Amino acid sequence: MDISLINSYNEQDSSCHRIDARAKFIFTLLFILCIILTPPDNWSAYIAYFITIISLISLARLPGRYVLKRSLIVMPFVLMLAIFIPFFKEGEIAGSYNIRSWNLTVTYDGIQVMTNLLIKAWLSMLGLIWLTSTTKTNDLFHALGRLHLPQVLVMILSFMYRYIFVIIDEMMRMKQARDSRNFGGGKLWQLRTIGNMIGTLFIRSYERSERVYAAMISRGFDGQTRTLDNLNFRRSDIFFIITLVIILAAINIVNLLVLN
Amino acid sequence: MEEIIRINNLSFSYPDGRKVLENIFLSVQRNETIGLIGPNGAGKSTLLLHLNGILRTSAAVQVLGKEINKNNLRWIRARVGLVFQNPDDQLFSPTVFDDVAFGPINMGYSRTEVFQAVKHALKEVGMEEFEQRSPHHLSLGEKKRIAIATVLSMNPEILVFDEPTSNLDPRGRWSLIRLFQKLSATKVIATHDLELVQALCQRTIILNHGQIVADDTTTKILSDMQLLKNNGLAFEEIP
């Protein structure tokens, strides 16, 4: 499996790609925080956030199809959580259905909260896609470390990024070996085989971790992670972060004034 | 001649009691290239893991005249560069640069020293342009070269390889063998690859069932068909 399948645009060059990873990370965090804290009925604010992130995405020259496709990946999960809200939220009743002895009522408030949840999730996804598609993964890890995220977490992330493909490859080979021996039989038998494969994969990964650790201590690892990076906070990064914080603040201030 | 590694009666067994190494005596001189051959499960890898103190069961191993103990582990590991068999275990960082820089950074080199060491090590293995690549993208031969660079960057005096040519095609094997010829350090190479042993090593050791069966010049050992056959290392005629 090819690593570029996961991220195809973060090696390109644009004004967004050149911004320091820390600045982009802080902005994305603030952006998501603002979205989460915006009340559900404040549509103008959501439109403003949408315009902000879309301008950033087009500034980074990311293709719309790619962004749209990626942003929709998470939606089924959010929908699964949100779908029940209209039935439970109290308020003005939009419709009620009788299924046998059940009486289901849907409220306007509930529908609003549900749509709002979907919009919030989608806008946050757009922000994350912008971040990860304009930042080299390695720089992002370094940035997290520099922003004092615990080193252990940064290391776990970077190991995951390094080994997920190795493990996927291993799984593929196991699948091929299984299919070559004519995988069939009843449902229960199939489940057992899959269970065994997952178990084997787990044990192999565990053993691999021991070998990786041996390779690490062979090169002087003592539990302290030290990294070198080329992160360099320039004036343009400060300019970027100030501009966008002002935009976010403006959206919120205007909305406060309009609401009151 | 200066003795660089000395193993004095080393025995090792797994926690379940299975014996892996038994009464190993070994002395390695500076600038020697030693082939360590033996069938699968003979204990070759276990022996190599003792050379830089990953496994420490007794005080039997001395490197550069010093017994390996807790306090000099870092010092020892900077001098004994161990290259593992599977480069996917050795290369664990998101980029080639990070991996080659890992040792020097842990050794406490300064920023400029780290950059120099990485550049130099990658040049030695002929992979200068790969700094920013992800190890996942590389071919096996390329990965093996980078894995070697990750220990060369610490400028070790002893290089220890575990099955360096396994899974490589003949061209990849020979280009690796030629690379080894250029490396100036003392080398200990565990392998099944008798061609490699013939091309590189003056001295060969046969390990079987955790014991040293033979320790002699390569010419002598590789010409003793009976010895090779007894240890599962020779071609067998198909009747």
PDB file of C-alpha atoms in Angstrom, chain B:
ATOM      1  CA  MET B   1      47.138  -6.346  16.802  1.00  0.00           C
ATOM      2  CA  GLU B   2      44.689  -4.830  19.207  1.00  0.00           C
ATOM      3  CA  GLU B   3      41.936  -6.892  20.730  1.00  0.00           C
ATOM      4  CA  ILE B   4      38.646  -5.077  20.287  1.00  0.00           C
ATOM      5  CA  ILE B   5      36.085  -7.634  21.539  1.00  0.00           C
ATOM      6  CA  ARG B   6      36.713 -10.396  24.018  1.00  0.00           C
ATOM      7  CA  ILE B   7      34.129 -12.958  25.034  1.00  0.00           C
ATOM      8  CA  ASN B   8      35.147 -15.133  27.921  1.00  0.00           C
ATOM      9  CA  ASN B   9      32.954 -18.148  28.565  1.00  0.00           C
ATOM     10  CA  LEU B  10      29.541 -16.732  27.673  1.00  0.00           C
ATOM     11  CA  SER B  11      26.449 -18.857  28.215  1.00  0.00           C
ATOM     12  CA  PHE B  12      22.875 -17.757  27.756  1.00  0.00           C
ATOM     13  CA  SER B  13      19.534 -19.456  28.118  1.00  0.00           C
ATOM     14  CA  TYR B  14      15.965 -18.306  27.699  1.00  0.00           C
ATOM     15  CA  PRO B  15      13.788 -17.829  30.782  1.00  0.00           C
ATOM     16  CA  ASP B  16      12.186 -21.229  30.063  1.00  0.00           C
ATOM     17  CA  GLY B  17      15.584 -22.866  30.432  1.00  0.00           C
ATOM     18  CA  ARG B  18      16.326 -23.567  26.779  1.00  0.00           C
ATOM     19  CA  LYS B  19      20.039 -23.099  26.192  1.00  0.00           C
ATOM     20  CA  VAL B  20      20.936 -20.745  23.323  1.00  0.00           C
ATOM     21  CA  LEU B  21      24.628 -20.125  23.878  1.00  0.00           C
ATOM     22  CA  GLU B  22      27.062 -22.378  25.678  1.00  0.00           C
ATOM     23  CA  ASN B  23      30.635 -21.631  26.721  1.00  0.00           C
ATOM     24  CA  ILE B  24      31.456 -19.139  23.983  1.00  0.00           C
ATOM     25  CA  PHE B  25      35.054 -17.913  23.832  1.00  0.00           C
ATOM     26  CA  LEU B  26      35.843 -15.358  21.168  1.00  0.00           C
ATOM     27  CA  SER B  27      38.418 -12.699  20.500  1.00  0.00           C
ATOM     28  CA  VAL B  28      38.107 -10.129  17.723  1.00  0.00           C
ATOM     29  CA  GLN B  29      41.086  -8.058  16.591  1.00  0.00           C
ATOM     30  CA  ARG B  30      40.869  -4.538  15.209  1.00  0.00           C
ATOM     31  CA  ASN B  31      40.159  -4.308  11.472  1.00  0.00           C
ATOM     32  CA  GLU B  32      39.234  -7.953  11.171  1.00  0.00           C
ATOM     33  CA  THR B  33      36.197  -8.985   9.159  1.00  0.00           C
ATOM     34  CA  ILE B  34      34.640 -12.077  10.683  1.00  0.00           C
ATOM     35  CA  GLY B  35      31.944 -14.251   9.175  1.00  0.00           C
ATOM     36  CA  LEU B  36      29.646 -15.910  11.689  1.00  0.00           C
ATOM     37  CA  ILE B  37      27.861 -18.779   9.989  1.00  0.00           C
ATOM     38  CA  GLY B  38      25.577 -21.500  11.203  1.00  0.00           C
ATOM     39  CA  PRO B  39      22.132 -22.966  10.576  1.00  0.00           C
ATOM     40  CA  ASN B  40      18.875 -21.312  11.613  1.00  0.00           C
ATOM     41  CA  GLY B  41      18.429 -21.270  15.360  1.00  0.00           C
ATOM     42  CA  ALA B  42      22.132 -21.745  16.048  1.00  0.00           C
ATOM     43  CA  GLY B  43      22.222 -18.680  18.303  1.00  0.00           C
ATOM     44  CA  LYS B  44      23.874 -16.223  15.923  1.00  0.00           C
ATOM     45  CA  SER B  45      21.457 -13.369  16.581  1.00  0.00           C
ATOM     46  CA  THR B  46      21.569 -13.962  20.321  1.00  0.00           C
ATOM     47  CA  LEU B  47      25.356 -13.757  20.245  1.00  0.00           C
ATOM     48  CA  LEU B  48      25.212 -10.487  18.302  1.00  0.00           C
ATOM     49  CA  LEU B  49      22.792  -8.987  20.819  1.00  0.00           C
ATOM     50  CA  HIS B  50      25.434  -9.551  23.495  1.00  0.00           C
ATOM     51  CA  LEU B  51      28.015  -7.499  21.629  1.00  0.00           C
ATOM     52  CA  ASN B  52      26.449  -4.138  22.467  1.00  0.00           C
ATOM     53  CA  GLY B  53      24.792  -5.071  25.717  1.00  0.00           C
ATOM     54  CA  ILE B  54      21.177  -5.476  24.558  1.00  0.00           C
ATOM     55  CA  LEU B  55      21.433  -8.827  26.320  1.00  0.00           C
ATOM     56  CA  ARG B  56      23.578  -8.822  29.412  1.00  0.00           C
ATOM     57  CA  THR B  57      23.585 -12.050  31.301  1.00  0.00           C
ATOM     58  CA  SER B  58      27.082 -12.159  32.670  1.00  0.00           C
ATOM     59  CA  ALA B  59      30.189 -10.050  32.651  1.00  0.00           C
ATOM     60  CA  ALA B  60      31.672 -12.269  29.972  1.00  0.00           C
ATOM     61  CA  VAL B  61      31.792  -9.686  27.187  1.00  0.00           C
ATOM     62  CA  GLN B  62      34.485  -7.019  26.981  1.00  0.00           C
ATOM     63  CA  VAL B  63      34.505  -4.302  24.340  1.00  0.00           C
ATOM     64  CA  LEU B  64      37.678  -2.235  23.871  1.00  0.00           C
ATOM     65  CA  GLY B  65      39.002  -3.634  27.107  1.00  0.00           C
ATOM     66  CA  LYS B  66      35.929  -2.650  29.139  1.00  0.00           C
ATOM     67  CA  GLU B  67      33.367  -4.934  30.664  1.00  0.00           C
ATOM     68  CA  ILE B  68      29.867  -3.973  29.607  1.00  0.00           C
ATOM     69  CA  ASN B  69      27.932  -2.599  32.551  1.00  0.00           C
ATOM     70  CA  LYS B  70      25.070  -0.244  33.182  1.00  0.00           C
ATOM     71  CA  ASN B  71      27.227   2.846  33.315  1.00  0.00           C
ATOM     72  CA  ASN B  72      29.103   2.458  30.056  1.00  0.00           C
ATOM     73  CA  LEU B  73      26.224   1.158  27.907  1.00  0.00           C
ATOM     74  CA  ARG B  74      25.901   4.402  25.968  1.00  0.00           C
ATOM     75  CA  TRP B  75      29.616   4.536  25.379  1.00  0.00           C
ATOM     76  CA  ILE B  76      29.642   0.904  24.207  1.00  0.00           C
ATOM     77  CA  ARG B  77      26.647   1.353  21.926  1.00  0.00           C
ATOM     78  CA  ALA B  78      28.235   4.348  20.228  1.00  0.00           C
ATOM     79  CA  ARG B  79      31.204   2.141  19.405  1.00  0.00           C
ATOM     80  CA  VAL B  80      29.424  -1.057  18.442  1.00  0.00           C
ATOM     81  CA  GLY B  81      26.983  -0.389  15.612  1.00  0.00           C
ATOM     82  CA  LEU B  82      24.419  -3.172  15.367  1.00  0.00           C
ATOM     83  CA  VAL B  83      22.446  -3.507  12.113  1.00  0.00           C
ATOM     84  CA  PHE B  84      19.362  -5.679  12.491  1.00  0.00           C
ATOM     85  CA  GLN B  85      18.153  -8.169   9.933  1.00  0.00           C
ATOM     86  CA  ASN B  86      14.850  -6.533   9.066  1.00  0.00           C
ATOM     87  CA  PRO B  87      15.263  -2.885   8.059  1.00  0.00           C
ATOM     88  CA  ASP B  88      11.607  -2.269   8.905  1.00  0.00           C
ATOM     89  CA  ASP B  89      12.601  -2.807  12.534  1.00  0.00           C
ATOM     90  CA  GLN B  90      15.653  -0.625  12.262  1.00  0.00           C
ATOM     91  CA  LEU B  91      13.980   2.264  10.457  1.00  0.00           C
ATOM     92  CA  PHE B  92      11.225   3.537  12.718  1.00  0.00           C
ATOM     93  CA  SER B  93      11.108   7.265  11.970  1.00  0.00           C
ATOM     94  CA  PRO B  94       8.878   9.142   9.534  1.00  0.00           C
ATOM     95  CA  THR B  95      11.835  10.211   7.371  1.00  0.00           C
ATOM     96  CA  VAL B  96      15.247   8.840   6.466  1.00  0.00           C
ATOM     97  CA  PHE B  97      16.891  11.919   7.961  1.00  0.00           C
ATOM     98  CA  ASP B  98      15.251  11.389  11.357  1.00  0.00           C
ATOM     99  CA  ASP B  99      16.359   7.785  11.391  1.00  0.00           C
ATOM    100  CA  VAL B 100      19.975   8.443  10.501  1.00  0.00           C
ATOM    101  CA  ALA B 101      20.045  11.356  12.946  1.00  0.00           C
ATOM    102  CA  PHE B 102      18.546   9.297  15.798  1.00  0.00           C
ATOM    103  CA  GLY B 103      21.865   7.870  17.029  1.00  0.00           C
ATOM    104  CA  PRO B 104      23.882  11.098  16.818  1.00  0.00           C
ATOM    105  CA  ILE B 105      21.130  13.079  18.582  1.00  0.00           C
ATOM    106  CA  ASN B 106      21.017  10.526  21.394  1.00  0.00           C
ATOM    107  CA  MET B 107      24.801  10.720  21.613  1.00  0.00           C
ATOM    108  CA  GLY B 108      24.406  14.414  22.325  1.00  0.00           C
ATOM    109  CA  TYR B 109      25.963  15.800  19.132  1.00  0.00           C
ATOM    110  CA  SER B 110      25.347  19.468  18.412  1.00  0.00           C
ATOM    111  CA  ARG B 111      22.952  20.500  15.639  1.00  0.00           C
ATOM    112  CA  THR B 112      25.650  21.085  13.033  1.00  0.00           C
ATOM    113  CA  GLU B 113      27.445  17.878  14.017  1.00  0.00           C
ATOM    114  CA  VAL B 114      24.219  15.916  13.560  1.00  0.00           C
ATOM    115  CA  PHE B 115      23.679  17.349  10.075  1.00  0.00           C
ATOM    116  CA  GLN B 116      27.271  16.569   9.160  1.00  0.00           C
ATOM    117  CA  ALA B 117      27.110  13.026  10.526  1.00  0.00           C
ATOM    118  CA  VAL B 118      23.882  12.298   8.624  1.00  0.00           C
ATOM    119  CA  LYS B 119      25.249  13.693   5.394  1.00  0.00           C
ATOM    120  CA  HIS B 120      28.457  11.764   5.739  1.00  0.00           C
ATOM    121  CA  ALA B 121      26.744   8.467   6.612  1.00  0.00           C
ATOM    122  CA  LEU B 122      24.292   8.724   3.723  1.00  0.00           C
ATOM    123  CA  LYS B 123      27.135   9.521   1.372  1.00  0.00           C
ATOM    124  CA  GLU B 124      29.035   6.462   2.507  1.00  0.00           C
ATOM    125  CA  VAL B 125      26.133   4.198   1.583  1.00  0.00           C
ATOM    126  CA  GLY B 126      25.431   6.142  -1.602  1.00  0.00           C
ATOM    127  CA  MET B 127      22.003   7.442  -0.577  1.00  0.00           C
ATOM    128  CA  GLU B 128      22.562  11.201  -0.332  1.00  0.00           C
ATOM    129  CA  GLU B 129      19.343  12.180  -2.045  1.00  0.00           C
ATOM    130  CA  PHE B 130      17.068  10.181   0.243  1.00  0.00           C
ATOM    131  CA  GLU B 131      17.130  12.441   3.324  1.00  0.00           C
ATOM    132  CA  GLN B 132      13.520  13.562   3.213  1.00  0.00           C
ATOM    133  CA  ARG B 133      12.015  10.317   1.919  1.00  0.00           C
ATOM    134  CA  SER B 134       9.817   8.099   4.014  1.00  0.00           C
ATOM    135  CA  PRO B 135      11.360   4.669   4.690  1.00  0.00           C
ATOM    136  CA  HIS B 136       8.114   3.067   3.580  1.00  0.00           C
ATOM    137  CA  HIS B 137       8.676   4.231   0.009  1.00  0.00           C
ATOM    138  CA  LEU B 138      12.072   2.574  -0.379  1.00  0.00           C
ATOM    139  CA  SER B 139      13.005  -0.763  -1.920  1.00  0.00           C
ATOM    140  CA  LEU B 140      14.495  -3.449   0.309  1.00  0.00           C
ATOM    141  CA  GLY B 141      18.015  -2.812  -0.971  1.00  0.00           C
ATOM    142  CA  GLU B 142      17.631   0.898  -0.290  1.00  0.00           C
ATOM    143  CA  LYS B 143      16.217   0.238   3.163  1.00  0.00           C
ATOM    144  CA  LYS B 144      19.185  -1.982   3.988  1.00  0.00           C
ATOM    145  CA  ARG B 145      21.608   0.762   2.962  1.00  0.00           C
ATOM    146  CA  ILE B 146      19.775   3.321   5.073  1.00  0.00           C
ATOM    147  CA  ALA B 147      19.771   0.883   7.998  1.00  0.00           C
ATOM    148  CA  ILE B 148      23.556   0.706   7.701  1.00  0.00           C
ATOM    149  CA  ALA B 149      23.740   4.501   7.531  1.00  0.00           C
ATOM    150  CA  THR B 150      21.803   4.738  10.805  1.00  0.00           C
ATOM    151  CA  VAL B 151      24.718   3.149  12.649  1.00  0.00           C
ATOM    152  CA  LEU B 152      27.499   4.648  10.497  1.00  0.00           C
ATOM    153  CA  SER B 153      26.299   8.097  11.566  1.00  0.00           C
ATOM    154  CA  MET B 154      27.514   7.291  15.102  1.00  0.00           C
ATOM    155  CA  ASN B 155      30.959   6.584  13.678  1.00  0.00           C
ATOM    156  CA  PRO B 156      31.330   3.181  15.361  1.00  0.00           C
ATOM    157  CA  GLU B 157      34.574   1.218  15.575  1.00  0.00           C
ATOM    158  CA  ILE B 158      32.853  -2.126  15.250  1.00  0.00           C
ATOM    159  CA  LEU B 159      30.042  -2.918  12.821  1.00  0.00           C
ATOM    160  CA  VAL B 160      27.846  -5.914  13.554  1.00  0.00           C
ATOM    161  CA  PHE B 161      25.450  -7.196  10.894  1.00  0.00           C
ATOM    162  CA  ASP B 162      22.678  -9.741  11.237  1.00  0.00           C
ATOM    163  CA  GLU B 163      21.998 -11.455   7.893  1.00  0.00           C
ATOM    164  CA  PRO B 164      22.685  -8.363   5.798  1.00  0.00           C
ATOM    165  CA  THR B 165      22.040  -9.974   2.410  1.00  0.00           C
ATOM    166  CA  SER B 166      18.899 -11.961   3.223  1.00  0.00           C
ATOM    167  CA  ASN B 167      16.057 -11.539   0.701  1.00  0.00           C
ATOM    168  CA  LEU B 168      18.161  -9.498  -1.702  1.00  0.00           C
ATOM    169  CA  ASP B 169      18.502 -10.350  -5.392  1.00  0.00           C
ATOM    170  CA  PRO B 170      22.017 -11.162  -6.665  1.00  0.00           C
ATOM    171  CA  ARG B 171      22.662  -7.648  -7.907  1.00  0.00           C
ATOM    172  CA  GLY B 172      21.519  -6.132  -4.610  1.00  0.00           C
ATOM    173  CA  ARG B 173      23.682  -8.620  -2.739  1.00  0.00           C
ATOM    174  CA  TRP B 174      26.807  -7.806  -4.662  1.00  0.00           C
ATOM    175  CA  SER B 175      26.305  -4.081  -4.418  1.00  0.00           C
ATOM    176  CA  LEU B 176      25.974  -4.517  -0.645  1.00  0.00           C
ATOM    177  CA  ILE B 177      29.107  -6.675  -0.529  1.00  0.00           C
ATOM    178  CA  ARG B 178      31.024  -3.999  -2.440  1.00  0.00           C
ATOM    179  CA  LEU B 179      29.741  -1.428   0.052  1.00  0.00           C
ATOM    180  CA  PHE B 180      31.046  -3.550   2.935  1.00  0.00           C
ATOM    181  CA  GLN B 181      34.463  -3.700   1.300  1.00  0.00           C
ATOM    182  CA  LYS B 182      34.666   0.082   1.476  1.00  0.00           C
ATOM    183  CA  LEU B 183      33.736   0.317   5.169  1.00  0.00           C
ATOM    184  CA  SER B 184      36.849   0.576   7.243  1.00  0.00           C
ATOM    185  CA  ALA B 185      35.551  -0.538  10.666  1.00  0.00           C
ATOM    186  CA  THR B 186      35.981  -3.954  12.259  1.00  0.00           C
ATOM    187  CA  LYS B 187      33.100  -6.109  11.045  1.00  0.00           C
ATOM    188  CA  VAL B 188      31.252  -9.111  12.440  1.00  0.00           C
ATOM    189  CA  ILE B 189      28.756 -10.508   9.937  1.00  0.00           C
ATOM    190  CA  ALA B 190      26.258 -13.220  10.799  1.00  0.00           C
ATOM    191  CA  THR B 191      25.012 -14.824   7.604  1.00  0.00           C
ATOM    192  CA  HIS B 192      24.110 -17.898   5.576  1.00  0.00           C
ATOM    193  CA  ASP B 193      25.618 -16.338   2.512  1.00  0.00           C
ATOM    194  CA  LEU B 194      28.858 -18.227   1.901  1.00  0.00           C
ATOM    195  CA  GLU B 195      29.666 -16.152  -1.176  1.00  0.00           C
ATOM    196  CA  LEU B 196      29.648 -13.069   1.016  1.00  0.00           C
ATOM    197  CA  VAL B 197      31.879 -14.786   3.556  1.00  0.00           C
ATOM    198  CA  GLN B 198      34.295 -15.772   0.830  1.00  0.00           C
ATOM    199  CA  ALA B 199      34.378 -12.272  -0.615  1.00  0.00           C
ATOM    200  CA  LEU B 200      34.753 -10.346   2.639  1.00  0.00           C
ATOM    201  CA  CYS B 201      35.923 -12.331   5.624  1.00  0.00           C
ATOM    202  CA  GLN B 202      39.431 -13.440   6.465  1.00  0.00           C
ATOM    203  CA  ARG B 203      38.170 -15.426   9.398  1.00  0.00           C
ATOM    204  CA  THR B 204      35.059 -17.565   9.799  1.00  0.00           C
ATOM    205  CA  ILE B 205      33.312 -18.975  12.827  1.00  0.00           C
ATOM    206  CA  ILE B 206      30.748 -21.757  12.685  1.00  0.00           C
ATOM    207  CA  LEU B 207      28.104 -21.695  15.387  1.00  0.00           C
ATOM    208  CA  ASN B 208      25.789 -24.666  15.889  1.00  0.00           C
ATOM    209  CA  HIS B 209      23.501 -25.527  18.806  1.00  0.00           C
ATOM    210  CA  GLY B 210      24.871 -22.525  20.674  1.00  0.00           C
ATOM    211  CA  GLN B 211      28.468 -23.672  20.536  1.00  0.00           C
ATOM    212  CA  ILE B 212      31.428 -22.615  18.448  1.00  0.00           C
ATOM    213  CA  VAL B 213      32.166 -25.597  16.236  1.00  0.00           C
ATOM    214  CA  ALA B 214      34.988 -24.118  14.221  1.00  0.00           C
ATOM    215  CA  ASP B 215      37.032 -20.919  14.213  1.00  0.00           C
ATOM    216  CA  ASP B 216      39.601 -20.644  11.460  1.00  0.00           C
ATOM    217  CA  THR B 217      40.589 -18.865   8.269  1.00  0.00           C
ATOM    218  CA  THR B 218      37.813 -18.631   5.711  1.00  0.00           C
ATOM    219  CA  THR B 219      39.787 -20.541   3.091  1.00  0.00           C
ATOM    220  CA  LYS B 220      40.193 -23.475   5.415  1.00  0.00           C
ATOM    221  CA  ILE B 221      36.605 -23.584   6.564  1.00  0.00           C
ATOM    222  CA  LEU B 222      34.981 -23.138   3.186  1.00  0.00           C
ATOM    223  CA  SER B 223      37.102 -25.889   1.689  1.00  0.00           C
ATOM    224  CA  ASP B 224      36.136 -28.401   4.397  1.00  0.00           C
ATOM    225  CA  MET B 225      32.983 -29.803   2.801  1.00  0.00           C
ATOM    226  CA  GLN B 226      32.442 -32.370   5.525  1.00  0.00           C
ATOM    227  CA  LEU B 227      32.462 -29.668   8.207  1.00  0.00           C
ATOM    228  CA  LEU B 228      30.018 -27.518   6.249  1.00  0.00           C
ATOM    229  CA  LYS B 229      27.769 -30.474   5.580  1.00  0.00           C
ATOM    230  CA  ASN B 230      27.708 -31.509   9.232  1.00  0.00           C
ATOM    231  CA  ASN B 231      26.508 -28.035  10.141  1.00  0.00           C
ATOM    232  CA  GLY B 232      23.859 -27.740   7.465  1.00  0.00           C
ATOM    233  CA  LEU B 233      25.739 -25.171   5.425  1.00  0.00           C
ATOM    234  CA  ALA B 234      26.724 -27.014   2.238  1.00  0.00           C
ATOM    235  CA  PHE B 235      24.913 -27.923  -0.928  1.00  0.00           C
ATOM    236  CA  GLU B 236      23.489 -31.375  -0.715  1.00  0.00           C
ATOM    237  CA  GLU B 237      23.570 -33.578  -3.750  1.00  0.00           C
ATOM    238  CA  ILE B 238      20.137 -34.652  -4.860  1.00  0.00           C
ATOM    239  CA  PRO B 239      20.320 -38.435  -5.149  1.00  0.00           C
TER     240      PRO B 239
END
